[in-house]
Short mmCIF file of C-alpha atoms and ligand atoms in Angstrom, two decimals:
data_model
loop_
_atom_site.label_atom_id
_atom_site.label_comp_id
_atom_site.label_asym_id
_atom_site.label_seq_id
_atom_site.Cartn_x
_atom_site.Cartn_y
_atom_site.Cartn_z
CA UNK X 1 0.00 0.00 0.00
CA UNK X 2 1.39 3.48 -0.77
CA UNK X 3 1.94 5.42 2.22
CA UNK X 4 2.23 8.74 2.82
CA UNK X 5 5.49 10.73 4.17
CA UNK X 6 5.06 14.35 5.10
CA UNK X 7 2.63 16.72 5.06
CA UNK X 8 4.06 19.33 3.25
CA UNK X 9 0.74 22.14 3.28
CA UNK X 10 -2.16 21.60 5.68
CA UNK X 11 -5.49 22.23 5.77
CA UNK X 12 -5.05 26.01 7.27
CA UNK X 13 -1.88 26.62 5.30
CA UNK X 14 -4.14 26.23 2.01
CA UNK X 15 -6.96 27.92 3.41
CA UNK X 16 -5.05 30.21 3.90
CA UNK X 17 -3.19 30.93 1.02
CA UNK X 18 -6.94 29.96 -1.08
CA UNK X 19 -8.04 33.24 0.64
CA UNK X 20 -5.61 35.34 -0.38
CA UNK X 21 -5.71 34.28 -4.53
CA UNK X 22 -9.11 35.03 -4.04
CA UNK X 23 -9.01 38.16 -2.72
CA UNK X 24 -6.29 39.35 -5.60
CA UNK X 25 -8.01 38.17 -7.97
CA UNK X 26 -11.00 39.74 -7.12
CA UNK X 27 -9.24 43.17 -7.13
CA UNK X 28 -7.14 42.32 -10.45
CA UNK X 29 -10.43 41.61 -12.39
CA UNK X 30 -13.03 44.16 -11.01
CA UNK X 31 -15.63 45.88 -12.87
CA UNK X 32 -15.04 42.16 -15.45
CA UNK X 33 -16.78 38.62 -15.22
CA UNK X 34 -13.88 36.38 -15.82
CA UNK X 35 -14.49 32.93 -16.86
CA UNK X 36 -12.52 29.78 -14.84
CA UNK X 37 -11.67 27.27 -16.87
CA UNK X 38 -10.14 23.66 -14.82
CA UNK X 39 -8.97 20.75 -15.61
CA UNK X 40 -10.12 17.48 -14.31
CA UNK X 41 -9.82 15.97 -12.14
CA UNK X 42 -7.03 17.33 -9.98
CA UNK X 43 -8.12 21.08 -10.14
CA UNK X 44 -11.61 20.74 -9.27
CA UNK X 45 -10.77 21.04 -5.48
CA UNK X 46 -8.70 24.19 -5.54
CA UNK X 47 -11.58 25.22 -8.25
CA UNK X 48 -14.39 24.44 -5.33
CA UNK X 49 -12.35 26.82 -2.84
CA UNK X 50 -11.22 29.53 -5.15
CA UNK X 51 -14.17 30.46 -6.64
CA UNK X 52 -15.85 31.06 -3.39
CA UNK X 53 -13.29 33.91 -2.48
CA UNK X 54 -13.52 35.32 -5.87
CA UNK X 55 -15.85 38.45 -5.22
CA UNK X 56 -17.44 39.28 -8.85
CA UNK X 57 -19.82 37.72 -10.75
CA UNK X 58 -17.71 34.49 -12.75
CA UNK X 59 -18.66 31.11 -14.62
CA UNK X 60 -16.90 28.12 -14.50
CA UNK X 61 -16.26 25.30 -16.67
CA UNK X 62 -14.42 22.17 -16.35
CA UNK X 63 -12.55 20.53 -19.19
CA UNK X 64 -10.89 16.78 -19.07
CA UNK X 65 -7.29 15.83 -21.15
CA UNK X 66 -5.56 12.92 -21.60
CA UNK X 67 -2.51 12.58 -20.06
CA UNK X 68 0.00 12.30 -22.64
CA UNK X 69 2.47 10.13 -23.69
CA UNK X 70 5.62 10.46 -26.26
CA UNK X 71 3.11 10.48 -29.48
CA UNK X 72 1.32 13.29 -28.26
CA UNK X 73 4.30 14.75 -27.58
CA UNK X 74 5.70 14.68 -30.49
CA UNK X 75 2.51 15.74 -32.02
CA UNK X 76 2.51 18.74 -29.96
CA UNK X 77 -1.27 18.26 -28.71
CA UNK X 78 -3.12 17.34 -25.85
CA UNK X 79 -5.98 15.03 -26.22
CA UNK X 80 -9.11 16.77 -25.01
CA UNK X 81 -11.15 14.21 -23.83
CA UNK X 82 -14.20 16.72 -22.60
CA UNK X 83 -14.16 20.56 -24.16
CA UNK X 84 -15.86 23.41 -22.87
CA UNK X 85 -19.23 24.48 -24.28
CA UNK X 86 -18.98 28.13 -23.97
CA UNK X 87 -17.93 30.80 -26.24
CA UNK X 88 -14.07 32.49 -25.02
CA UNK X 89 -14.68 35.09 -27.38
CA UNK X 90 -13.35 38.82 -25.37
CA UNK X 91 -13.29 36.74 -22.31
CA UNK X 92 -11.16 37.18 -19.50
CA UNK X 93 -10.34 33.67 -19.16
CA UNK X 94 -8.62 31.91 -16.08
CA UNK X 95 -6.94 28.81 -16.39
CA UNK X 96 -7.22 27.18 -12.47
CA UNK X 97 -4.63 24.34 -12.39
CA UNK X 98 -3.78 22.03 -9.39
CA UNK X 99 -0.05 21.90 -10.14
CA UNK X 100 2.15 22.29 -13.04
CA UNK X 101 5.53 19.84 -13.69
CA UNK X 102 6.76 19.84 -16.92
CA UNK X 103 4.43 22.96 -18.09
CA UNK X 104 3.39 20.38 -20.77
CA UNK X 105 -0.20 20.10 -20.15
CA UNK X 106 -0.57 24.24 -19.43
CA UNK X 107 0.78 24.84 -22.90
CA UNK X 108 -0.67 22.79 -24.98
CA UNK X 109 -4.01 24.08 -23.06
CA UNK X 110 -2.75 27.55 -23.54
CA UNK X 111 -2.64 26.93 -27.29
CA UNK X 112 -5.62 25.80 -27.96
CA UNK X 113 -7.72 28.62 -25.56
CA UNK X 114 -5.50 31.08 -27.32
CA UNK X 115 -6.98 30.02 -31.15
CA UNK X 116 -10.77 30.61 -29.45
CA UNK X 117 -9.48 34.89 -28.95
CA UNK X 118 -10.56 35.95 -25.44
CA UNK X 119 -9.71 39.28 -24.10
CA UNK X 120 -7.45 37.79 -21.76
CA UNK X 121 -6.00 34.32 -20.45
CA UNK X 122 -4.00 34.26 -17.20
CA UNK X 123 -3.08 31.02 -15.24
CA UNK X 124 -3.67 30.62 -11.60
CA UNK X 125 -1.71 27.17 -10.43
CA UNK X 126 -1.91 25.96 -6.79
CA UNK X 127 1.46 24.63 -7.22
CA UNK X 128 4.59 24.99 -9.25
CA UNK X 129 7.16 22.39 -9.37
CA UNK X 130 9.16 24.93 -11.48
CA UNK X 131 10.39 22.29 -13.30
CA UNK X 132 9.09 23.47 -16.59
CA UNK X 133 11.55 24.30 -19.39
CA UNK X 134 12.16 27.80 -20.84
CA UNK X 135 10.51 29.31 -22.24
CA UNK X 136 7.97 28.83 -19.29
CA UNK X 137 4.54 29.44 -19.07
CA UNK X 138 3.77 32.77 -17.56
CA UNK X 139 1.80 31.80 -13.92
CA UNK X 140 -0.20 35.01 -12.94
CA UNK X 141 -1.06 33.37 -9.63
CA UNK X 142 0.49 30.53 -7.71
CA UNK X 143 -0.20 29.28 -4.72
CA UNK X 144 2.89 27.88 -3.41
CA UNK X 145 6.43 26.88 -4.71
CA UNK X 146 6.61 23.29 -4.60
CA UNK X 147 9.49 20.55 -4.26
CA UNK X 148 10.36 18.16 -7.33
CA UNK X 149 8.70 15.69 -5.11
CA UNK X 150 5.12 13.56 -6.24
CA UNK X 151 2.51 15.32 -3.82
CA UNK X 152 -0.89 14.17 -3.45
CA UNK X 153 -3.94 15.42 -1.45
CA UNK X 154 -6.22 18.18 -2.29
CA UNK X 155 -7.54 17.26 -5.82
CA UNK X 156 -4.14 15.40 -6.45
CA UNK X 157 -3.91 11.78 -6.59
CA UNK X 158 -1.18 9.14 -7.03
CA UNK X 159 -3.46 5.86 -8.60
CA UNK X 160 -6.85 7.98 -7.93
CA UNK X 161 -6.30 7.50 -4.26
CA UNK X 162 -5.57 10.83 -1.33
CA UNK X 163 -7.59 13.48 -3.91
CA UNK X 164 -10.06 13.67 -1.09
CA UNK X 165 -6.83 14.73 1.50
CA UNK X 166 -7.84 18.62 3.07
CA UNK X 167 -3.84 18.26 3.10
CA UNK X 168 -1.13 18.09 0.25
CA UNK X 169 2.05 15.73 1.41
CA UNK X 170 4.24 13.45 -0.45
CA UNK X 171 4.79 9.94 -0.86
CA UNK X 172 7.28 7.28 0.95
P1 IMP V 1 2.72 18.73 -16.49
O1 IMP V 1 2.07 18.70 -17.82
O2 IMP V 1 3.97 17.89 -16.43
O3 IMP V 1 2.98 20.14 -15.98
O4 IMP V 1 1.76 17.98 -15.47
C1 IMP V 1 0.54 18.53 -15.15
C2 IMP V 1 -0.45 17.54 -14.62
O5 IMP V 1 0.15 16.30 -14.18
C3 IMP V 1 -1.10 18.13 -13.39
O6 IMP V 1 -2.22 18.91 -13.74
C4 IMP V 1 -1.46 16.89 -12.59
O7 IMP V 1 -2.70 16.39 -13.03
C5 IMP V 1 -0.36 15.91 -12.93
N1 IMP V 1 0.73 16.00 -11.92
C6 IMP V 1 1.92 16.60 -12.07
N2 IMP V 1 2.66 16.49 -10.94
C7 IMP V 1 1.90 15.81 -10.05
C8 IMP V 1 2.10 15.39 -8.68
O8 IMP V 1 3.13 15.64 -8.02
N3 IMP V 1 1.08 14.71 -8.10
C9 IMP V 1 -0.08 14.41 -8.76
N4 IMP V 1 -0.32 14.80 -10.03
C10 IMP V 1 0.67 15.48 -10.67
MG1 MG V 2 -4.18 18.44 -13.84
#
């Protein structure tokens, strides 16, 4: 059984630090209606949180991706296994991601939200790993620096197991 090995944020630490990405992005976007946009299934925890310290009116929508693999890769996609069904269109559109690694994921998602023209697309990330090569993504928000480490807890799992963790730690 995979056991856990420290907790590395807890419960308050995120609450904590939920509140306050909340509360800037409610001053950075006032007077617009931005639109959240997260990815399953990791980011649908932070998404839960977030969006009830965000102070303006806001949708959200959830999309799912395939994880990828060295085809995709090299095909410089992501699979999107469940889209959106909204028009971006002059949006202000915010990405809300659980963590990023490589930055693959983030940019292949940036691409394709960039082709649909919204006024603006910004990237709030609980986590950064800060592993991603140059040139990086630009994260608007973050939450917290994280270690090259595999964390789980808080929307992130390791074999679908510990997403339900109020806590983010790593593994043994
Ligand atoms: P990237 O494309 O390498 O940046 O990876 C992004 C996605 O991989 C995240 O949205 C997570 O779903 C997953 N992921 C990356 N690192 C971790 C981790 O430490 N624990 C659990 N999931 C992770
Ligand atoms: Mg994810």
């Amino acid at each position: 059984m995979t056991e856990l090995a420290r907790v590395l944020f807890g419960r308050e630490d995120i609450h904590r630090r939920v509140d306050e990405l909340g509360r800037t992005i409610t001053g950075d976007y006032v007077g617009r209606e931005p639109v959240l946009i997260s990815v399953l299934k990791g980011g649908t925890v932070f998404l839960a949180d977030l969006m009830r310290q965000i102070h303006l009116p806001l949708e959200t929508h959830l999309m799912a991706v395939s994880p990828y693999g060295a085809a995709e890769e090299s095909m410089g996609r992501v699979r999107i296994l469940l889209d959106i069904d909204v028009d971006l269109t002059d949006r202000d559109v915010l990405l809300v991601e659980d963590i990023v690694d490589t930055g693959l994921t983030l940019r292949r998602l940036l691409a394709l939200l960039t082709e649909r023209q919204p006024k603006s697309l910004a990237i709030c990330a609980l986590l950064d790993k800060q592993l991603a090569p140059e040139p990086r993504p630009e994260l608007r928000f973050v939450g917290f620096k994280a270690p090259p480490a595999f964390l789980v807890g808080y929307g992130l799992d390791h074999a679908e197991d510990f997403r339900h963790l109020p806590f983010i730690a790593d593994l043994m």
